[in-house]
PDB file of C-alpha atoms in Angstrom:
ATOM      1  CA  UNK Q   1     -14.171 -28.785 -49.136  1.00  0.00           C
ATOM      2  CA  UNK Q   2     -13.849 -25.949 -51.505  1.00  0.00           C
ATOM      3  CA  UNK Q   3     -11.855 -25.693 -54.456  1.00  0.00           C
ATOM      4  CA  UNK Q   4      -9.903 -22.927 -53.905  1.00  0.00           C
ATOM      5  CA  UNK Q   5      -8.803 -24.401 -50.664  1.00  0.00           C
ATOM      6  CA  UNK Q   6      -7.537 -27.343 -52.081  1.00  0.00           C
ATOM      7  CA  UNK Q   7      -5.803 -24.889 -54.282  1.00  0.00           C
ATOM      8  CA  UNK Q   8      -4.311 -22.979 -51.346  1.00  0.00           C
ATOM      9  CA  UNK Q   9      -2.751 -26.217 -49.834  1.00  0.00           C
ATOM     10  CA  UNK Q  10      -1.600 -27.490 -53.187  1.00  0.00           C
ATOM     11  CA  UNK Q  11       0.166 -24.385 -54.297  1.00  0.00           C
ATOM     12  CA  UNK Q  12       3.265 -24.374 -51.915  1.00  0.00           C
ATOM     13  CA  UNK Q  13       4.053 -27.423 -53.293  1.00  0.00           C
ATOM     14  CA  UNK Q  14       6.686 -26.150 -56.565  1.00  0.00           C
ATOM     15  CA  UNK Q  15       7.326 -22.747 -54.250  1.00  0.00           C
ATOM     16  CA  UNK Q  16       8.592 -24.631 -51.098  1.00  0.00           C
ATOM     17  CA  UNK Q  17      11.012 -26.965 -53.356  1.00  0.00           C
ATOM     18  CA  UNK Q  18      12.369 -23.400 -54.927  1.00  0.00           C
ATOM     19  CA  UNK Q  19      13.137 -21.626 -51.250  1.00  0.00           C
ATOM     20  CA  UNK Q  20      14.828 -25.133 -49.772  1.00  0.00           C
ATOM     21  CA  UNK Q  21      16.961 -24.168 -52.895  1.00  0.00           C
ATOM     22  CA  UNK Q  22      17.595 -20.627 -52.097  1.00  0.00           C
ATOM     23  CA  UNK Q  23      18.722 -21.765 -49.026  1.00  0.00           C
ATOM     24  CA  UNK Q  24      21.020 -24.339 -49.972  1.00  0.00           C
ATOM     25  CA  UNK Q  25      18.827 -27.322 -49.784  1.00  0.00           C
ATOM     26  CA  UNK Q  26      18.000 -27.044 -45.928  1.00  0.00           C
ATOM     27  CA  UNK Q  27      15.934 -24.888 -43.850  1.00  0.00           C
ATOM     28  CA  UNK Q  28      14.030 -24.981 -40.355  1.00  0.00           C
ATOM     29  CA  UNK Q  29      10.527 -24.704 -40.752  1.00  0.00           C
ATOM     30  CA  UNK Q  30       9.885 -21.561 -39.829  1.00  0.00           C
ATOM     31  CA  UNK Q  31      12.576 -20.301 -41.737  1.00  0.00           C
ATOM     32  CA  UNK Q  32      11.269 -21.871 -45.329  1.00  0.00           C
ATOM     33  CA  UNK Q  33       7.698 -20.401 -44.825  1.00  0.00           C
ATOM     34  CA  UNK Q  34       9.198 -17.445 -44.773  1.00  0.00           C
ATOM     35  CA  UNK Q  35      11.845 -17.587 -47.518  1.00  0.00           C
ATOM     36  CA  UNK Q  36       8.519 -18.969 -49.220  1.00  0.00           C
ATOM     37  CA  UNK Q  37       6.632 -15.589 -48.317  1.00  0.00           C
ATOM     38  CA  UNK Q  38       9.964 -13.506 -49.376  1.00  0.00           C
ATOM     39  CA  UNK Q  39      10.281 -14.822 -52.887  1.00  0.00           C
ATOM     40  CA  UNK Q  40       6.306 -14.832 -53.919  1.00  0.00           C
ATOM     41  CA  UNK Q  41       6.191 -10.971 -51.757  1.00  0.00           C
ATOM     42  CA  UNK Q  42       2.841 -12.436 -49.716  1.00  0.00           C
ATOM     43  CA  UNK Q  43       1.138  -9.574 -47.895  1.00  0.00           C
ATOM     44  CA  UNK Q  44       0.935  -9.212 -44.107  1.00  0.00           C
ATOM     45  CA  UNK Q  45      -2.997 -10.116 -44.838  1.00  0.00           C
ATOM     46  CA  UNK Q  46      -2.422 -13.726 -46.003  1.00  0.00           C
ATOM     47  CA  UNK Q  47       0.237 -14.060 -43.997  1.00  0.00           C
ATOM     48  CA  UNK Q  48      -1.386 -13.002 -40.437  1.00  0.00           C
ATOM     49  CA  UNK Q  49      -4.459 -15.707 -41.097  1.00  0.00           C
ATOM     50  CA  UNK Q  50      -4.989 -18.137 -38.760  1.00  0.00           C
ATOM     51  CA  UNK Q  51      -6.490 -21.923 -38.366  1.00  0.00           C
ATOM     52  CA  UNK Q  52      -9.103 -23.005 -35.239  1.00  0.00           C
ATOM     53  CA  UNK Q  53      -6.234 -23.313 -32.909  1.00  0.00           C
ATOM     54  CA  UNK Q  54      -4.778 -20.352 -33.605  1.00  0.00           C
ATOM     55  CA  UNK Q  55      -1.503 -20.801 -35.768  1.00  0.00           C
ATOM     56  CA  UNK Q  56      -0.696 -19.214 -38.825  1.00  0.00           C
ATOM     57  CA  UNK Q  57      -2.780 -20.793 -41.749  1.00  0.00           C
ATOM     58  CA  UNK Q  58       0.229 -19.924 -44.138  1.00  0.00           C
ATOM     59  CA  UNK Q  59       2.422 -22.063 -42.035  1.00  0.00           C
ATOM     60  CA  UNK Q  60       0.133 -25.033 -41.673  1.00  0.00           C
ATOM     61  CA  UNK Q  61      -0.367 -25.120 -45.316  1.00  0.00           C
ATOM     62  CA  UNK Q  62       3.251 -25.297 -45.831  1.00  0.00           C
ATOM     63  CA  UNK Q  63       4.136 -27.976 -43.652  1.00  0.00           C
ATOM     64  CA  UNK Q  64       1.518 -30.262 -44.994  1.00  0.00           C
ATOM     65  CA  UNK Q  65       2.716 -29.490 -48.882  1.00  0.00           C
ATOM     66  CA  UNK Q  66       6.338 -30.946 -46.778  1.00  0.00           C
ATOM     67  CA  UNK Q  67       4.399 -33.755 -45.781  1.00  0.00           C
ATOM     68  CA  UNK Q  68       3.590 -34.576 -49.601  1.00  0.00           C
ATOM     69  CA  UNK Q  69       6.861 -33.918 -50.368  1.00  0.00           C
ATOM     70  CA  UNK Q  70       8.186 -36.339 -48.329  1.00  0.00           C
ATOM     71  CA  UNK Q  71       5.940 -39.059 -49.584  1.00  0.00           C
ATOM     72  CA  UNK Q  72       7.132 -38.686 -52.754  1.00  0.00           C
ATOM     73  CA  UNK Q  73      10.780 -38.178 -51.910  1.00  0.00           C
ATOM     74  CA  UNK Q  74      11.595 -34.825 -52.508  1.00  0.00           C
ATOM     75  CA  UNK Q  75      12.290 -34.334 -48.937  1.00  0.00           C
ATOM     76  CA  UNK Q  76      14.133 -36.026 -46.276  1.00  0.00           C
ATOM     77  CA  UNK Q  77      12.725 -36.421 -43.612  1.00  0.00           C
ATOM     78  CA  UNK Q  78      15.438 -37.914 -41.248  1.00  0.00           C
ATOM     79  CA  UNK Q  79      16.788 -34.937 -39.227  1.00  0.00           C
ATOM     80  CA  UNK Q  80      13.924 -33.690 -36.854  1.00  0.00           C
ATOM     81  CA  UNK Q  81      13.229 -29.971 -37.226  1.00  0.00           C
ATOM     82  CA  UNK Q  82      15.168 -29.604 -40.308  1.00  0.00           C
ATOM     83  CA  UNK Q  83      13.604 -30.105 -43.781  1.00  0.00           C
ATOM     84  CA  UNK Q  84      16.193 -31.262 -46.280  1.00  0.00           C
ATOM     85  CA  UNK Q  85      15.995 -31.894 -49.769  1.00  0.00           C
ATOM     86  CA  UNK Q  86      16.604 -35.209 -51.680  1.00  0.00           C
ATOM     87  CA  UNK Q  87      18.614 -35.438 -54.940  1.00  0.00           C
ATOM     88  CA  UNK Q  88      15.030 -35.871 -56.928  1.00  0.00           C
ATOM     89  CA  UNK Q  89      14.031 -32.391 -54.641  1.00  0.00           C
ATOM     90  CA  UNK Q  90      17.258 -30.522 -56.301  1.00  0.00           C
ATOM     91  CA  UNK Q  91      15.884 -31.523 -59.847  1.00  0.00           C
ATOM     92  CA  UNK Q  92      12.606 -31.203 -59.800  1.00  0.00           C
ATOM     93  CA  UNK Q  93       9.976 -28.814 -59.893  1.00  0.00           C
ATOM     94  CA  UNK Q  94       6.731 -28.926 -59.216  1.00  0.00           C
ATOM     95  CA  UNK Q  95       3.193 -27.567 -61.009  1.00  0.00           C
ATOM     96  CA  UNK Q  96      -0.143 -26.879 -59.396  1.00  0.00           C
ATOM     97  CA  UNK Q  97      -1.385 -29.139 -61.697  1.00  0.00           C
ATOM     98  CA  UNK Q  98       1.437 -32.008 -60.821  1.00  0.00           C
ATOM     99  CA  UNK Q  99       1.138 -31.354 -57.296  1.00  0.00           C
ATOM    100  CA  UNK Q 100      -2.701 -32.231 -57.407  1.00  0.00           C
ATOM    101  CA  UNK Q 101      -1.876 -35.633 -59.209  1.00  0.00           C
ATOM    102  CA  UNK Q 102       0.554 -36.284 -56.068  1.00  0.00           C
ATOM    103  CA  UNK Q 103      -1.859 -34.933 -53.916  1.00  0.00           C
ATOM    104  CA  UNK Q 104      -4.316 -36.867 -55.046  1.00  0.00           C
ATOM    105  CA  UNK Q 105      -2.092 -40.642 -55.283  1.00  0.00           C
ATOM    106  CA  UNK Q 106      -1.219 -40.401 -51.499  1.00  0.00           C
ATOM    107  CA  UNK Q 107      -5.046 -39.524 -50.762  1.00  0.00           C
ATOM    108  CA  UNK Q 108      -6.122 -42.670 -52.222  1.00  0.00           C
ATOM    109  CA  UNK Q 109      -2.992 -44.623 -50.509  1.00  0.00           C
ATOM    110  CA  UNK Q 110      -4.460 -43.402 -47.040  1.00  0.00           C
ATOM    111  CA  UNK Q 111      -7.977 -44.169 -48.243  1.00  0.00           C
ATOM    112  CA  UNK Q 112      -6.790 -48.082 -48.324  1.00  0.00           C
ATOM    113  CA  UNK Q 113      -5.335 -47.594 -44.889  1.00  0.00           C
ATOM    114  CA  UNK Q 114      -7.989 -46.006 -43.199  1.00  0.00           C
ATOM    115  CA  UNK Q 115     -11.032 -47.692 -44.952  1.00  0.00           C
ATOM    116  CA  UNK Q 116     -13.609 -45.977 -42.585  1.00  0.00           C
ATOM    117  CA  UNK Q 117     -12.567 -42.043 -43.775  1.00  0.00           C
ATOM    118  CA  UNK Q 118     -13.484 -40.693 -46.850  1.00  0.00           C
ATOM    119  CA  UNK Q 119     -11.032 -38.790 -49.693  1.00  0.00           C
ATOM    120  CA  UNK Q 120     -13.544 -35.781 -48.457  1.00  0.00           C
ATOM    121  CA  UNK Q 121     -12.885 -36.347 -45.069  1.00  0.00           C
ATOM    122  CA  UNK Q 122      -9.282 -36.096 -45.558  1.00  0.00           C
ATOM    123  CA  UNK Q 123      -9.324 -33.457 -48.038  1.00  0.00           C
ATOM    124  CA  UNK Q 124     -11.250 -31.429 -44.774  1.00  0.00           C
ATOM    125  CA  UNK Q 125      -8.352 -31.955 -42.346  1.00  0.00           C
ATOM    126  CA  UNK Q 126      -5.959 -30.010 -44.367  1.00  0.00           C
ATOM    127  CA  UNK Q 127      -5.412 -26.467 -42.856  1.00  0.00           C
ATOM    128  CA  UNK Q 128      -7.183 -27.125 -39.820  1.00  0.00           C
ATOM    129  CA  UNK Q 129      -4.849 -29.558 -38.102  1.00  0.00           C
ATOM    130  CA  UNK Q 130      -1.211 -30.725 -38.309  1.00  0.00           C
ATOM    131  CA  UNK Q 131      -0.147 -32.753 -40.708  1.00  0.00           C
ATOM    132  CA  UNK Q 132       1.023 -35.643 -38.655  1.00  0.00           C
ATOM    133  CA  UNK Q 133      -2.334 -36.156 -37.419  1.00  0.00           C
ATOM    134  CA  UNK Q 134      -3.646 -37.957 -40.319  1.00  0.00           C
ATOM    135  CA  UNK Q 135      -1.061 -40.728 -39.466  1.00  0.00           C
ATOM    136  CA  UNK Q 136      -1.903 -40.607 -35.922  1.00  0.00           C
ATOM    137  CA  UNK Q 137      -4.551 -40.937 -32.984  1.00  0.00           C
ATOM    138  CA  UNK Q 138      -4.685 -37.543 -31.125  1.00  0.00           C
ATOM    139  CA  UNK Q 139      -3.059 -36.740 -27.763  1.00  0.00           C
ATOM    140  CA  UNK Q 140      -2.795 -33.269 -26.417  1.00  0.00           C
ATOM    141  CA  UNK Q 141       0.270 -31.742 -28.150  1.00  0.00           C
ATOM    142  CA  UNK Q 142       2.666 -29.636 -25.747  1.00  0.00           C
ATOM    143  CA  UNK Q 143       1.608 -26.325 -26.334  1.00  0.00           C
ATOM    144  CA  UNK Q 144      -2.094 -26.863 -25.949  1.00  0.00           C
ATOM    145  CA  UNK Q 145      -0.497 -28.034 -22.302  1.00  0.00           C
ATOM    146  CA  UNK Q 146       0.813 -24.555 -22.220  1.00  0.00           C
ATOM    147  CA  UNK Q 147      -1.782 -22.705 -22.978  1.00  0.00           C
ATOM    148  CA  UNK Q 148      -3.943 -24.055 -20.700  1.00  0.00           C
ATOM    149  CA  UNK Q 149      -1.517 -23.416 -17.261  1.00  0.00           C
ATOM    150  CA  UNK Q 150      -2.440 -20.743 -15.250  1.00  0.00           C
ATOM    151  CA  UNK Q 151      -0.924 -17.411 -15.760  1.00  0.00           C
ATOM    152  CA  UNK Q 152       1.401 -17.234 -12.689  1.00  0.00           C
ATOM    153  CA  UNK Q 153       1.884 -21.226 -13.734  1.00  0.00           C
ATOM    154  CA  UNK Q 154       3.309 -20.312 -16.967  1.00  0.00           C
ATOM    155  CA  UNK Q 155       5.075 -17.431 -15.654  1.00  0.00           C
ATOM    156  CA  UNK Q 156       7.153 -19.859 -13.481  1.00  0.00           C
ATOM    157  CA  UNK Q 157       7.178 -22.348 -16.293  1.00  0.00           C
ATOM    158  CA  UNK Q 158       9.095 -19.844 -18.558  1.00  0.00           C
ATOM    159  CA  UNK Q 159      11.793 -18.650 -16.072  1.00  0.00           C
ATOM    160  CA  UNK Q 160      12.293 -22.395 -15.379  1.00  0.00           C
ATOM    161  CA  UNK Q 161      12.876 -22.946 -19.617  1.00  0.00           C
ATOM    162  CA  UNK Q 162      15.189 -19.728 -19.167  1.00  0.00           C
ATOM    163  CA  UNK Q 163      17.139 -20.861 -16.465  1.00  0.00           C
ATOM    164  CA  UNK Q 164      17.864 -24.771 -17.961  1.00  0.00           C
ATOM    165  CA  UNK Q 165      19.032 -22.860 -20.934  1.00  0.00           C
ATOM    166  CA  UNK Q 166      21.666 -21.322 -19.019  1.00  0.00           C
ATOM    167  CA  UNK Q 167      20.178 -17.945 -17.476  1.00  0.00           C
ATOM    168  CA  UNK Q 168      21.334 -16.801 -14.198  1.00  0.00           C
ATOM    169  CA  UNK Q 169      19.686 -15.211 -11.320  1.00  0.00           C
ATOM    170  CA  UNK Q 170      15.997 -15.358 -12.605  1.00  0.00           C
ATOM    171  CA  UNK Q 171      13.440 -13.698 -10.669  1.00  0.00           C
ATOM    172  CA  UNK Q 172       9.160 -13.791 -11.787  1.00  0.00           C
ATOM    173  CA  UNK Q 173       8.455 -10.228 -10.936  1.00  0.00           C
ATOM    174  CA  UNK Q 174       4.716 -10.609 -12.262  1.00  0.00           C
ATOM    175  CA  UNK Q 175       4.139  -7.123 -10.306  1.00  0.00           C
ATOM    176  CA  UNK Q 176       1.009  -4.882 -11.813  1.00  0.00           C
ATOM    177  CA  UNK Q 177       1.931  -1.649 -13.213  1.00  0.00           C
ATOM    178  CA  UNK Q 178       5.383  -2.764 -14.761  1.00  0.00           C
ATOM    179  CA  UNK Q 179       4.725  -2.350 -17.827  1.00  0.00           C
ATOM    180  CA  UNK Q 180       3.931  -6.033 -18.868  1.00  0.00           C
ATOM    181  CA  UNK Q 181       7.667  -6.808 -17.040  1.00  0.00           C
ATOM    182  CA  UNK Q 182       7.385 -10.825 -15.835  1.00  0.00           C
ATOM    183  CA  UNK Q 183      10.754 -11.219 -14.861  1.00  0.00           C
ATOM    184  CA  UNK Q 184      14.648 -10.595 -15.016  1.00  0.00           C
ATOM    185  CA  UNK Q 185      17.784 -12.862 -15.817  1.00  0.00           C
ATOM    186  CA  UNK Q 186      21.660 -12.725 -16.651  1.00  0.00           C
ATOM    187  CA  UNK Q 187      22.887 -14.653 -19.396  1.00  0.00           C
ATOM    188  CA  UNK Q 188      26.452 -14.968 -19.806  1.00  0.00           C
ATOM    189  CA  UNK Q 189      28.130 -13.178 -23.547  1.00  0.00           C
ATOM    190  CA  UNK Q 190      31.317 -15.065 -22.429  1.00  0.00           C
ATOM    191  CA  UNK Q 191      33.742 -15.080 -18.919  1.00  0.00           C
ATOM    192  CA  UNK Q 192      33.861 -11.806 -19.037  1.00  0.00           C
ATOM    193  CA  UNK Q 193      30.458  -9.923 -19.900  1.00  0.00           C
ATOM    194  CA  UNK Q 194      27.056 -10.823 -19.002  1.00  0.00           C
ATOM    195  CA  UNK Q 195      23.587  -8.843 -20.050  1.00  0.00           C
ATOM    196  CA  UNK Q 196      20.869  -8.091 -17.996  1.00  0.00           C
ATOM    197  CA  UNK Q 197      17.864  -9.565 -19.592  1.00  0.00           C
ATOM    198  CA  UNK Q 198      13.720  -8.711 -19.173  1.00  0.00           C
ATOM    199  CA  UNK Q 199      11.099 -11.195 -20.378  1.00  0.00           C
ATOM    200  CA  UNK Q 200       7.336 -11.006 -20.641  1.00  0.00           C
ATOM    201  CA  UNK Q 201       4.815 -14.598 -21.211  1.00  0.00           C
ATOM    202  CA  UNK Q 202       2.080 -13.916 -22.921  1.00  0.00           C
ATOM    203  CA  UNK Q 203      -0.263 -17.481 -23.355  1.00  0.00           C
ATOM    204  CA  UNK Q 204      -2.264 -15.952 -26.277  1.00  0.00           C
ATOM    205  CA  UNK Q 205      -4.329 -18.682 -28.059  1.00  0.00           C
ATOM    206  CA  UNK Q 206      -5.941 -16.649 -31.801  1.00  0.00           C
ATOM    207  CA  UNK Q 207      -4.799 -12.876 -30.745  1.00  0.00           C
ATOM    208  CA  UNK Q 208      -0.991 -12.298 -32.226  1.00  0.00           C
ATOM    209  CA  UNK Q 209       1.607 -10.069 -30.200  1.00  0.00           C
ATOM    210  CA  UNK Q 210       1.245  -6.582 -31.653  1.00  0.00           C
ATOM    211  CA  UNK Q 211       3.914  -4.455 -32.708  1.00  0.00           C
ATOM    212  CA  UNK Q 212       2.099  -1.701 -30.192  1.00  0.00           C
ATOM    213  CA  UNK Q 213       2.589  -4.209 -27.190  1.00  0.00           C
ATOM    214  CA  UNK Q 214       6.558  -4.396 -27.983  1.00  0.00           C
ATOM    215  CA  UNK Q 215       7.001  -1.009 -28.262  1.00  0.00           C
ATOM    216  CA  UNK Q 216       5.564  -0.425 -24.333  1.00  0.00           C
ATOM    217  CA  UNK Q 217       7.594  -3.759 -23.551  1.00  0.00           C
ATOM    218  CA  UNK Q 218      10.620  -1.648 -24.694  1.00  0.00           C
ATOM    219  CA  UNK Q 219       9.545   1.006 -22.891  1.00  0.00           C
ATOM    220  CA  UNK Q 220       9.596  -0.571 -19.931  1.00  0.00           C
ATOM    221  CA  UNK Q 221      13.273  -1.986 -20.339  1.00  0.00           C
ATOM    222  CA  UNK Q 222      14.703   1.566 -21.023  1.00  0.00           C
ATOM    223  CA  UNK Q 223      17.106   2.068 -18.476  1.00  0.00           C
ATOM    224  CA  UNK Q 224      17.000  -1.162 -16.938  1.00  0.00           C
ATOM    225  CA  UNK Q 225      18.136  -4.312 -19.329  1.00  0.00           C
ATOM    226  CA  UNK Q 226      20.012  -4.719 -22.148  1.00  0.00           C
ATOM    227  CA  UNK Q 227      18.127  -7.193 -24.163  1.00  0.00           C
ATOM    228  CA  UNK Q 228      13.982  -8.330 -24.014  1.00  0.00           C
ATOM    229  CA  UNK Q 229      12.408 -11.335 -24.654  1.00  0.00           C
ATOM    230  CA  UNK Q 230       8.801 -11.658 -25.096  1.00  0.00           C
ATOM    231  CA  UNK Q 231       7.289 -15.524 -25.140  1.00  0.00           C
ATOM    232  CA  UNK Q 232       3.794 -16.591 -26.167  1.00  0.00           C
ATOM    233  CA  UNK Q 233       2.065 -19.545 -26.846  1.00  0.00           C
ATOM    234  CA  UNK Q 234       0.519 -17.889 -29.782  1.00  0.00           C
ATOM    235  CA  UNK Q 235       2.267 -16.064 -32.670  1.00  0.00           C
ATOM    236  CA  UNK Q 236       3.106 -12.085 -33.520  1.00  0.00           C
ATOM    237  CA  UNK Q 237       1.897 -10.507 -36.167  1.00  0.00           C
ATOM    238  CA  UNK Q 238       4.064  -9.273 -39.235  1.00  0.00           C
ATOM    239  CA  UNK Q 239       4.721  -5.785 -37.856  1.00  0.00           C
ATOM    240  CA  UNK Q 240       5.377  -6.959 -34.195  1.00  0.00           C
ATOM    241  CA  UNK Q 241       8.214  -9.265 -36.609  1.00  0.00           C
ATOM    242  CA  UNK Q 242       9.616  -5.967 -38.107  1.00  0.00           C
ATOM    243  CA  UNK Q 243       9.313  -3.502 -34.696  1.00  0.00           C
ATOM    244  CA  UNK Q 244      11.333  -6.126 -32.769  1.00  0.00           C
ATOM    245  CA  UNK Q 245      14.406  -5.798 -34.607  1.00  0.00           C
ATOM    246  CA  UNK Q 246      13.598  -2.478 -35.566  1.00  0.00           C
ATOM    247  CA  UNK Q 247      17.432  -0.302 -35.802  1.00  0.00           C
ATOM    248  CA  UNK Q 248      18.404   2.281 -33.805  1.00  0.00           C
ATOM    249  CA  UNK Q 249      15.906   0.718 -30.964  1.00  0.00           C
ATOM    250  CA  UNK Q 250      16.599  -1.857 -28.370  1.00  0.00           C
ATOM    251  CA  UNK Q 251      16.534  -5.450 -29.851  1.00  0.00           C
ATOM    252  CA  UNK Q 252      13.805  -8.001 -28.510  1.00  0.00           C
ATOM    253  CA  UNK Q 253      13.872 -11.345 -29.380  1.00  0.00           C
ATOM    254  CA  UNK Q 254      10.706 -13.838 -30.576  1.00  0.00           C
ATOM    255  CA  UNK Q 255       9.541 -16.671 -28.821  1.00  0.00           C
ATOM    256  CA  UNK Q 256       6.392 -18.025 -30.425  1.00  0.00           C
ATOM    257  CA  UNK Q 257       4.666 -21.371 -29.688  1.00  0.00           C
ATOM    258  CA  UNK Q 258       6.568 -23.062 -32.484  1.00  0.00           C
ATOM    259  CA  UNK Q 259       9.929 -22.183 -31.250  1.00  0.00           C
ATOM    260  CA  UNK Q 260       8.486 -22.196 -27.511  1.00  0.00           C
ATOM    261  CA  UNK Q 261       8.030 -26.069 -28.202  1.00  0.00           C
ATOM    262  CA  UNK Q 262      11.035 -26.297 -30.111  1.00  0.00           C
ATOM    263  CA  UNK Q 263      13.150 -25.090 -26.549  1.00  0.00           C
ATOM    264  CA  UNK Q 264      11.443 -27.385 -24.125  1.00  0.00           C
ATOM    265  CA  UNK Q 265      12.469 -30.304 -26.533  1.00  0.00           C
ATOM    266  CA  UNK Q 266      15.510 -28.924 -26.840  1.00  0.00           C
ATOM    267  CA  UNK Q 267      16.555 -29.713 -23.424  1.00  0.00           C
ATOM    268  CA  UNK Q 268      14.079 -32.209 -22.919  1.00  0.00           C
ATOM    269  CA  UNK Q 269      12.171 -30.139 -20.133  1.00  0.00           C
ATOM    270  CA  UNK Q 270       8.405 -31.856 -19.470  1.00  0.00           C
ATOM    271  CA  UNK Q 271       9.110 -34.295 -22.605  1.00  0.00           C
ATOM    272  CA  UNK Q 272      10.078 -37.822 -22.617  1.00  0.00           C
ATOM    273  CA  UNK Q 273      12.195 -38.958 -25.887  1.00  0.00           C
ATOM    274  CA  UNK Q 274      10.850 -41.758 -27.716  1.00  0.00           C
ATOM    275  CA  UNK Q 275      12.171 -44.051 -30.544  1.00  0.00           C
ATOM    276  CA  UNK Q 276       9.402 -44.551 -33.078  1.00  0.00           C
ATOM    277  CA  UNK Q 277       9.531 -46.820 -35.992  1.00  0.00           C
ATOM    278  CA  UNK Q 278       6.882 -45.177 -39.010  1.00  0.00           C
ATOM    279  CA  UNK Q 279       6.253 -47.329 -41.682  1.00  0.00           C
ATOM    280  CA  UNK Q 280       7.764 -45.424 -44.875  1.00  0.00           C
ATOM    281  CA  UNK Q 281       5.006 -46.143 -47.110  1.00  0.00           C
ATOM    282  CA  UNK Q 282       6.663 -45.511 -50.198  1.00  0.00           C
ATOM    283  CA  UNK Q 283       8.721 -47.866 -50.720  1.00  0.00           C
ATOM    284  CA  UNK Q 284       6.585 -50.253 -50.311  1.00  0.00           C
ATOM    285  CA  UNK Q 285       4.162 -47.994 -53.168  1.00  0.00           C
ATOM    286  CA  UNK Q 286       5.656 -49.802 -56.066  1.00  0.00           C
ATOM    287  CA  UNK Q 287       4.868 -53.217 -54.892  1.00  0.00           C
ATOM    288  CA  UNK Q 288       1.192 -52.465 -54.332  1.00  0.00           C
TER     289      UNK Q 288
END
């Protein structure tokens, strides 16, 4: 493993302590990377790489500097999809240079766990897997599920997610020649007023969601919906981001895999809950 990749997973560490600040010592994941990306202006370039499966490399790098930070008790850890900071997280910052020492501790911690992989070894996961694997044996996760069901499957699959979280009426259209249109549903404002809504499913695996495929999706829905929704298993690219809630132009809201995952648990569709006890290794750190 190169050095300047050890130095692009180290570096979040201080900046992703500073945006949980700026946003009032809580975030969603999603939302920190890019209050990370907003403060230190990152360009659509560095922000559009991706890792093996696909995801954004920005975002995988930043959720294992959380994993770190957690360790060492900046973060709390204790409300799922929500990173929080600790009182030691409000008052500290963080240097490359400190961030390699802590970096470099909880490697050698897992080295005495797991005897038979190398500091290498683990230095070579980081940005090409998430960081929960290292703590972990693998088992499919639920959106490589996803992106492996069959077009018309996932199509179904979607309106089924759409309909548990409270739309009315869907219909899978999945005609040719309809502009990329998958299917319709109403979803309810209040008692009184309801909007007619068009999705489109998109199981992209490394390819983002252009900002050139959203504007022919809202071609499609002029006349005919309110409101769009596009969902992929993959991601969309910075300017898709912008075009979607570009003004004076019909609004389309963003389902990528992340949040796409995020929904199913949500309501618990195709997931089992499960009570797991982690060992929170440290505390136990200064008894070793």
């Amino acid at each position: 493993m190169s050095k300047r990749k050890q130095a692009d997973f180290l570096k979040w560490f201080g900046p992703l302590l500073h945006a949980l600040r700026d946003l009032g010592g809580s975030g969603k994941p999603r939302e920190v990377s890019e209050k990370i990306a907003q403060n230190l202006k990152l360009s659509d370039s560095i922000l559009e790489q991706t890792i093996k499966s696909g995801e954004s490399k920005f975002h995988n790098q930043v959720a294992w500097a959380r994993q770190y930070l957690v360790w060492e008790k900046f973060l709390d850890d204790s409300q799922r999809g929500t990173w929080l900071l600790t009182k030691k997280g409000w008052e500290t910052d963080v240097s490359e240079s400190e961030s390699r020492l802590i970096f470099q501790k909880w490697v050698k911690i897992y080295q005495e766990r797991r005897k038979s992989k190398s500091t290498t070894g683990i230095i070579d996961d980081v940005n090409e897997i998430e960081p929960e694997i290292i703590e972990q044996d693998y088992t499919p996760t639920l959106l490589e599920i996803l992106k492996k069901l069959s077009p018309k499957g996932f199509e179904q699959i979607c309106g089924l997610l759409l309909r548990k979280s409270g739309f009315e009426q869907v219909t899978i259209t999945g005609r040719s020649n309809d502009g990329g249109i998958d299917g319709i549903g109403i979803i309810a404002l209040n008692a009184f007023v309801t909007n007619r809504v068009l999705f489109q499913c998109k199981r992209y695996s490394t390819t983002p969601v252009s900002s050139s495929h959203l504007r022919d999706f809202r071609g499609a829905m002029s006349g005919r919906a309110e409101k769009g929704i596009v969902i992929t298993t993959g991601r969309f690219s910075e300017e898709a981001k912008r075009e979607a809630s570009r003004d004076g132009v019909g609004n389309i809201e963003l389902v990528d895999g992340e949040k796409l995952v995020e929904l199913f648990q949500k309501i618990e569709l195709g997931v089992k809950p499960q009570i797991v006890y982690e060992v929170d290794y440290s505390f136990f750190e200064p008894y070793l």
